[in-house]
mmCIF file of C-alpha atoms in Angstrom:
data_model
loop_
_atom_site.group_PDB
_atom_site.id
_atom_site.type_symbol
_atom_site.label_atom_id
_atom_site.label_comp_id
_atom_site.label_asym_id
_atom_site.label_seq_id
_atom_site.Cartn_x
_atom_site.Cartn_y
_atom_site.Cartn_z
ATOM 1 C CA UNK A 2 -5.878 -15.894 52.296
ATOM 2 C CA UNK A 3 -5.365 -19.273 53.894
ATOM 3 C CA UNK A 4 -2.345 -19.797 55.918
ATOM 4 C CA UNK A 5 -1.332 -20.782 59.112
ATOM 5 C CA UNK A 6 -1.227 -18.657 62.754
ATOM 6 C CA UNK A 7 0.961 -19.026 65.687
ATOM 7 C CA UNK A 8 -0.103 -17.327 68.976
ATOM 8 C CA UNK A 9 1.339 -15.446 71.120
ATOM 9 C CA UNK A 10 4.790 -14.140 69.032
ATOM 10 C CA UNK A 11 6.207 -14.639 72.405
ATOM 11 C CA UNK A 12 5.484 -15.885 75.335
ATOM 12 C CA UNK A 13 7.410 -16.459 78.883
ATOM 13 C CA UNK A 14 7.299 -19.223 81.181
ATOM 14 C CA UNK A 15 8.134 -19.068 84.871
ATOM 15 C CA UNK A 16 9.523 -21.702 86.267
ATOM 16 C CA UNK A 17 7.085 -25.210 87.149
ATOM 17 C CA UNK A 18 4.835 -23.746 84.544
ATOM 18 C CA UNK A 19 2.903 -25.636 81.766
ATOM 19 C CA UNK A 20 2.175 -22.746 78.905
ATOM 20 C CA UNK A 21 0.233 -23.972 75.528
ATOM 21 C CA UNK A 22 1.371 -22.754 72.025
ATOM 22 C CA UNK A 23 -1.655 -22.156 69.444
ATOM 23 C CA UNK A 24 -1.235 -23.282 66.002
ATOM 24 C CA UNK A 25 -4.306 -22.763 63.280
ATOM 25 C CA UNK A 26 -4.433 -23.451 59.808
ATOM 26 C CA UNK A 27 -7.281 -23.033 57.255
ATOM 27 C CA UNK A 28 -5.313 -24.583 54.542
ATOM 28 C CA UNK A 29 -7.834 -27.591 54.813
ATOM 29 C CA UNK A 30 -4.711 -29.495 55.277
ATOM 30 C CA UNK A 31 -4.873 -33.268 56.903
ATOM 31 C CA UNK A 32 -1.252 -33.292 58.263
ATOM 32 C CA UNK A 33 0.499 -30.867 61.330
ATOM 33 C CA UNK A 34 3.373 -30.391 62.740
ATOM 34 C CA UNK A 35 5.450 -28.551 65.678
ATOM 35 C CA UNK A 36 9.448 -28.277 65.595
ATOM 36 C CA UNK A 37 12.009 -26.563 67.571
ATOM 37 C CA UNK A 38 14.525 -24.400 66.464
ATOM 38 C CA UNK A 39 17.982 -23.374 68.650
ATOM 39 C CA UNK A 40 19.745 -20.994 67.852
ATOM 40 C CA UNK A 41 21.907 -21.596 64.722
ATOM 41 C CA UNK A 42 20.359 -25.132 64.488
ATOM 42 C CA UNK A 43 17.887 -27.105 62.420
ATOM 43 C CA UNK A 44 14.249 -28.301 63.010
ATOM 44 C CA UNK A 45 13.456 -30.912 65.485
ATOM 45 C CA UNK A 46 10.650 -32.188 64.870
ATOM 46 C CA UNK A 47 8.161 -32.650 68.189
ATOM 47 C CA UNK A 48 5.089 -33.913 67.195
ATOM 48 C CA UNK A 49 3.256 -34.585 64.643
ATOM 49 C CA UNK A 50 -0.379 -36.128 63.567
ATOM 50 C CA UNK A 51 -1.784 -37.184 60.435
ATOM 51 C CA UNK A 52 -5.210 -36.934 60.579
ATOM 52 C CA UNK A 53 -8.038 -35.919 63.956
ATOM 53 C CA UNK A 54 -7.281 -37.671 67.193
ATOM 54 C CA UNK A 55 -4.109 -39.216 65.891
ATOM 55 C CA UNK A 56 -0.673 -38.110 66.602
ATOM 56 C CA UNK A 57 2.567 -39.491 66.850
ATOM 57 C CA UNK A 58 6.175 -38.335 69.130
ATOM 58 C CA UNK A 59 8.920 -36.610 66.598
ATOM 59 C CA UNK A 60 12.357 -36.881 67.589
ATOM 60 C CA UNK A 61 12.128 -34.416 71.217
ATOM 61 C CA UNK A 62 8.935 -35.258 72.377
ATOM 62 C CA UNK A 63 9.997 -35.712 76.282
ATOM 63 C CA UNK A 64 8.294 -32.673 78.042
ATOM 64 C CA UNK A 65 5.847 -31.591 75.377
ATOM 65 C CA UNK A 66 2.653 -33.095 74.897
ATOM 66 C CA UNK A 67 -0.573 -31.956 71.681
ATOM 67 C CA UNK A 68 -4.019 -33.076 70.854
ATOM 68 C CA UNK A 69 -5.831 -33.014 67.443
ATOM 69 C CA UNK A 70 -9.438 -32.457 68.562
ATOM 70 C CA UNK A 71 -10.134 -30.540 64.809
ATOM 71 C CA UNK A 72 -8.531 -30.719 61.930
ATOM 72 C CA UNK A 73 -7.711 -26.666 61.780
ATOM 73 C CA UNK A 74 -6.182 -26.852 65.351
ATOM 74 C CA UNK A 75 -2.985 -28.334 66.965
ATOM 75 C CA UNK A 76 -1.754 -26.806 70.213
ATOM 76 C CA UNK A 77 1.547 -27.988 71.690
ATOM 77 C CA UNK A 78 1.529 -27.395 75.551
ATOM 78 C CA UNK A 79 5.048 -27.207 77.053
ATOM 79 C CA UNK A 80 4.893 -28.546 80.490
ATOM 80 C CA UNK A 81 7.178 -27.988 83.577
ATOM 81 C CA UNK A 82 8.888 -31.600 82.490
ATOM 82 C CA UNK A 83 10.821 -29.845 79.967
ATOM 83 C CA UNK A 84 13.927 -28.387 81.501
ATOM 84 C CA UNK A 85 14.784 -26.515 78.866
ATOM 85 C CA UNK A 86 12.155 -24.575 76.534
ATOM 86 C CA UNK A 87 13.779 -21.203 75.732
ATOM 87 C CA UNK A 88 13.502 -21.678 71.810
ATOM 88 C CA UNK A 89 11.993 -20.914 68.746
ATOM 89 C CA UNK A 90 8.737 -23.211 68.134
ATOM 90 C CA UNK A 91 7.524 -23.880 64.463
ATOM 91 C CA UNK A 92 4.266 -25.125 63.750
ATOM 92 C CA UNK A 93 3.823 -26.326 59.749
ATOM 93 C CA UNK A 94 1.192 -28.312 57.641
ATOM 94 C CA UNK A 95 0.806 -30.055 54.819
ATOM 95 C CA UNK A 96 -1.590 -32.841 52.751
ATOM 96 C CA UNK A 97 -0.928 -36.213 53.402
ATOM 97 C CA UNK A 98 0.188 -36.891 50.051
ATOM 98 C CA UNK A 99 3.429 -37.348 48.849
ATOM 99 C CA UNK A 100 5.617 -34.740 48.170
ATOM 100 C CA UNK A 101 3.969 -32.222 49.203
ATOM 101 C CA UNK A 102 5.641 -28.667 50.754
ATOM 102 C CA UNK A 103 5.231 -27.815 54.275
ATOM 103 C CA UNK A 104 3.658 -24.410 54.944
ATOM 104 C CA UNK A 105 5.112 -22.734 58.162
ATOM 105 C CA UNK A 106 3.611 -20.376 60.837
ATOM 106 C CA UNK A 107 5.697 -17.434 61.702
ATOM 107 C CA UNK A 108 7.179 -19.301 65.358
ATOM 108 C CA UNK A 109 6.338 -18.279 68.763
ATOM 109 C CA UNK A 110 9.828 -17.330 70.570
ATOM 110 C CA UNK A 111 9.466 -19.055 74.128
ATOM 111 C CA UNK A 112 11.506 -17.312 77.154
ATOM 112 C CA UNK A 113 12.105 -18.402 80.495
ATOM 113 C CA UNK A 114 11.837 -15.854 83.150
ATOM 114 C CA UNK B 5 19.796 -39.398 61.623
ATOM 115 C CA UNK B 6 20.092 -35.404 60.633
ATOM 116 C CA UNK B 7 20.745 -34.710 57.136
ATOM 117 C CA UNK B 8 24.154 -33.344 56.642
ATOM 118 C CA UNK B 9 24.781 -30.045 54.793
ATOM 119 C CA UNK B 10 27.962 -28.117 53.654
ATOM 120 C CA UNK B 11 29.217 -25.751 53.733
ATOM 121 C CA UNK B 12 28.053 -24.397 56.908
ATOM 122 C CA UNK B 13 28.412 -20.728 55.757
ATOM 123 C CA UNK B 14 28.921 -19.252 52.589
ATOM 124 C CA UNK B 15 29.399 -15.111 51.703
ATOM 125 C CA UNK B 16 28.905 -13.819 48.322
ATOM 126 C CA UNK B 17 28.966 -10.907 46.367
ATOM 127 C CA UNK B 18 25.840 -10.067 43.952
ATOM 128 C CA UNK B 19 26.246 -11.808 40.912
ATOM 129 C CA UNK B 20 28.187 -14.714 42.011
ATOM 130 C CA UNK B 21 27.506 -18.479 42.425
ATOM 131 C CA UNK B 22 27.287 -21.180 45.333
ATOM 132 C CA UNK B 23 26.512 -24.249 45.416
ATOM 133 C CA UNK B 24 25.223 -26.183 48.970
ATOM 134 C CA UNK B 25 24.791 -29.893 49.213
ATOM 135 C CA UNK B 26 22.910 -32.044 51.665
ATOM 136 C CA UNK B 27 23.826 -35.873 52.397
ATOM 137 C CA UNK B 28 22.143 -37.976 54.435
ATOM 138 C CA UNK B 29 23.454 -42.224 55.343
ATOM 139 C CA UNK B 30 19.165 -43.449 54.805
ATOM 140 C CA UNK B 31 17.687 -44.195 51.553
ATOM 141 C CA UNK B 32 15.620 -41.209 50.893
ATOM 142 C CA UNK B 33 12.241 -41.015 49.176
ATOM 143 C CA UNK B 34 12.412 -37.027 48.549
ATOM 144 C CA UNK B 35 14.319 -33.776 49.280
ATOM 145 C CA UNK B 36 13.082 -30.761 50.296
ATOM 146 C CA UNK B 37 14.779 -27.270 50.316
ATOM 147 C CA UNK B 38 13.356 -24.000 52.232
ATOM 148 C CA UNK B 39 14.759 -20.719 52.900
ATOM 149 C CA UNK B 40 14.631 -18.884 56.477
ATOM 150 C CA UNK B 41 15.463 -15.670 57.160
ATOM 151 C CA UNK B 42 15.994 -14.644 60.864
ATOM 152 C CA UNK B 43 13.406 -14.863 62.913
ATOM 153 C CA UNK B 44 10.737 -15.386 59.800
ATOM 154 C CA UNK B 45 9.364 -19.045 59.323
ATOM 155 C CA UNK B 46 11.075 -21.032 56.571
ATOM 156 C CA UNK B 47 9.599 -20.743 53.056
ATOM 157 C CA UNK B 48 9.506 -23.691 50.685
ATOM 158 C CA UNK B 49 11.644 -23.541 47.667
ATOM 159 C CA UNK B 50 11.515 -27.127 45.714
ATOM 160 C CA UNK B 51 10.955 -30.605 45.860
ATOM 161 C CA UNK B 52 13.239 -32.828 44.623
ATOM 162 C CA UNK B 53 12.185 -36.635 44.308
ATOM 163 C CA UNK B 54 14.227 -39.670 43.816
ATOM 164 C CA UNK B 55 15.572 -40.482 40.213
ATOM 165 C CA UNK B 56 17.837 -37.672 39.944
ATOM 166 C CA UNK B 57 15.032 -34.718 38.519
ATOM 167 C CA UNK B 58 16.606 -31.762 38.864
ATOM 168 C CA UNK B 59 14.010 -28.821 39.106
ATOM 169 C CA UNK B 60 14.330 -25.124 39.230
ATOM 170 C CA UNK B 61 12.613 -21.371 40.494
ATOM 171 C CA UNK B 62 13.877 -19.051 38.475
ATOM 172 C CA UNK B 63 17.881 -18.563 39.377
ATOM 173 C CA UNK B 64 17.781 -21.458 42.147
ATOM 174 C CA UNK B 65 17.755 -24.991 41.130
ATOM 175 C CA UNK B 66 18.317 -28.430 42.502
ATOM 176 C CA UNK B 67 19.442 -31.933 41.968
ATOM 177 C CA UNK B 68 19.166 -34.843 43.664
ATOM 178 C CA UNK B 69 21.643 -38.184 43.304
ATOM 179 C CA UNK B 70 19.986 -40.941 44.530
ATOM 180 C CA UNK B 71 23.095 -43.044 44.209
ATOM 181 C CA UNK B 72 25.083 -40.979 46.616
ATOM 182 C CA UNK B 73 21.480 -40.163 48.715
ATOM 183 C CA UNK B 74 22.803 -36.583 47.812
ATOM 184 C CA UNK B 75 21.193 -33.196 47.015
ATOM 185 C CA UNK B 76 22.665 -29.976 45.526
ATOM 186 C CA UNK B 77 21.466 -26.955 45.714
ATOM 187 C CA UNK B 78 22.422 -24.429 43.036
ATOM 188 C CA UNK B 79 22.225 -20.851 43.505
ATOM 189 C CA UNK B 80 23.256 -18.719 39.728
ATOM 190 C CA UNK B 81 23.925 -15.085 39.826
ATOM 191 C CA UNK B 82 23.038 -14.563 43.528
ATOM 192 C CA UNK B 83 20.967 -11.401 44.611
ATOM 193 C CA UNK B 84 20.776 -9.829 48.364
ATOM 194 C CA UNK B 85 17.358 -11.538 48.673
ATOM 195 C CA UNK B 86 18.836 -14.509 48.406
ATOM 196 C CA UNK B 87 20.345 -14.147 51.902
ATOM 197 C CA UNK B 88 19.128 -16.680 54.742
ATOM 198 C CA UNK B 89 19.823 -20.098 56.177
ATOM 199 C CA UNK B 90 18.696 -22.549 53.709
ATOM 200 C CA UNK B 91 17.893 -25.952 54.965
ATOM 201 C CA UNK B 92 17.340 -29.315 53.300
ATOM 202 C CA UNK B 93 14.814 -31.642 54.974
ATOM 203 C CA UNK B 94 15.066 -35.271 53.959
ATOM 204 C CA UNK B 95 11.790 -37.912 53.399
ATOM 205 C CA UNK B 96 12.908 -41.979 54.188
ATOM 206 C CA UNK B 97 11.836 -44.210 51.947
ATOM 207 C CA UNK B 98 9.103 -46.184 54.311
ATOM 208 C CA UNK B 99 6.680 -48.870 54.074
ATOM 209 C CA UNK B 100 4.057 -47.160 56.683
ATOM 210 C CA UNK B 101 2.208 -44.335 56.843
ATOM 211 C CA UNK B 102 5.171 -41.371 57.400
ATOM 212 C CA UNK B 103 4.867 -39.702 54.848
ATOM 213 C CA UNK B 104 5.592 -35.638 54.855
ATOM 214 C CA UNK B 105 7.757 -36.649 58.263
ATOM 215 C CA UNK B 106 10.915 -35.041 57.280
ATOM 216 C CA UNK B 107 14.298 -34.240 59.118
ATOM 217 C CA UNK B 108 15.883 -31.282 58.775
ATOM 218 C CA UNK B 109 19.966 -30.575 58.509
ATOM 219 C CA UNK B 110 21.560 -27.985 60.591
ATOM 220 C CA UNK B 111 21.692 -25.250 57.595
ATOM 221 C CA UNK B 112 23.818 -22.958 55.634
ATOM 222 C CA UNK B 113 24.005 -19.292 55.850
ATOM 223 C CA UNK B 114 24.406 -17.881 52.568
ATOM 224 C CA UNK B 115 25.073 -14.279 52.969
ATOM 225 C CA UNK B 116 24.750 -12.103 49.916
ATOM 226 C CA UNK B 117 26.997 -8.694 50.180
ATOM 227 C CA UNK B 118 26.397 -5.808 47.449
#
């Protein structure tokens, strides 16, 4: 079944630590994405790219960086830079055609220790 | 800027009704709606596009005014699966190449009591 997968389900960060989120879909889709959820708060969206070796900042890119290298993969690394990652990260696709849903991973929940 | 939805919360009982709009101040191209439950990834529920189509999945259906750059969501004879945070995420309308790039509201938790 085609879908996408988030690894690890959770994953801890001590403190001056960069730690990468996985994201892989094999919905042959062209377009990713990574948000952030608080809790009891929307999406915010982080990054997102459009097609290989393109990507652009979302809204709360400051202390996250990605690269597109294939068109299954997306990682998101959190670096040190951002001060405050405890959150729920969602990564989502979908084709770069107009109105078109976005399917979601099931989130990797990010703690510091 | 975020999408804005009311109510925040809303608690039913099994059969009743509710109703949860979405306004944003931008021109929008689209609406989308999705469903969360905790700590699951949100699930897609409906498109709505500009030109006031309503659509609808079974007892959930939508609207969207494109006068008032408003959405309502409709929820009929509510079940305890309907119970989640239900977001709208909002498309600009855009000359460039944005498309899909949406921004979400803040969410309403419906809660659905036997």
């Amino acid at each position: 079944d085609g879908g996408i997968t988030q690894s690890p389900k959770y994953l801890f960060r001590k403190e001056g630590q960069n730690v990468t989120l996985s994201c892989e879909q094999n919905l042959n889709h062209d377009a990713m994405y990574w948000y952030r959820q608080d809790p009891g708060q929307g999406l915010r969206l982080i990054y997102y790219s459009q097609i290989v070796n393109d990507f652009q900042k979302g809204d709360i890119a400051e202390g996250y960086s990605v690269s597109r290298e294939k068109k299954e993969s997306f990682p998101l690394t959190v670096t040190s830079a951002q001060k405050n990652p405890t959150a729920f990260y969602l990564c989502a696709s979908s084709s770069v055609i107009y109105n078109q849903p976005q399917h979601f991973g099931d989130g990797t929940r990010l703690s510091i220790l | 800027q975020q999408p804005v939805q009311s109510p925040q919360a809303v608690i039913l009982r099994e059969g009743e009704d509710a109703v949860i709009n979405c306004s944003s101040s931008k021109a929008l191209y689209s609406v989308h709606w999705y469903r969360q439950k905790h700590g699951e990834a949100p699930v897609f529920l409906m498109i709505l596009l500009k030109g006031g189509e309503q659509k609808g999945h079974e007892k959930i259906s939508a609207s969207f005014n494109e006068k008032k750059q408003q959405s309502s969501l409709y929820l009929t004879a509510s079940q305890l699966s309907y119970s989640g945070t239900y977001f709208c995420g909002t498309e600009k309308v855009t000359g460039g190449t944005s498309y899909g790039k949406l921004t979400f509201g803040q969410g309403t938790i419906l809660t659905v009591h036997p």
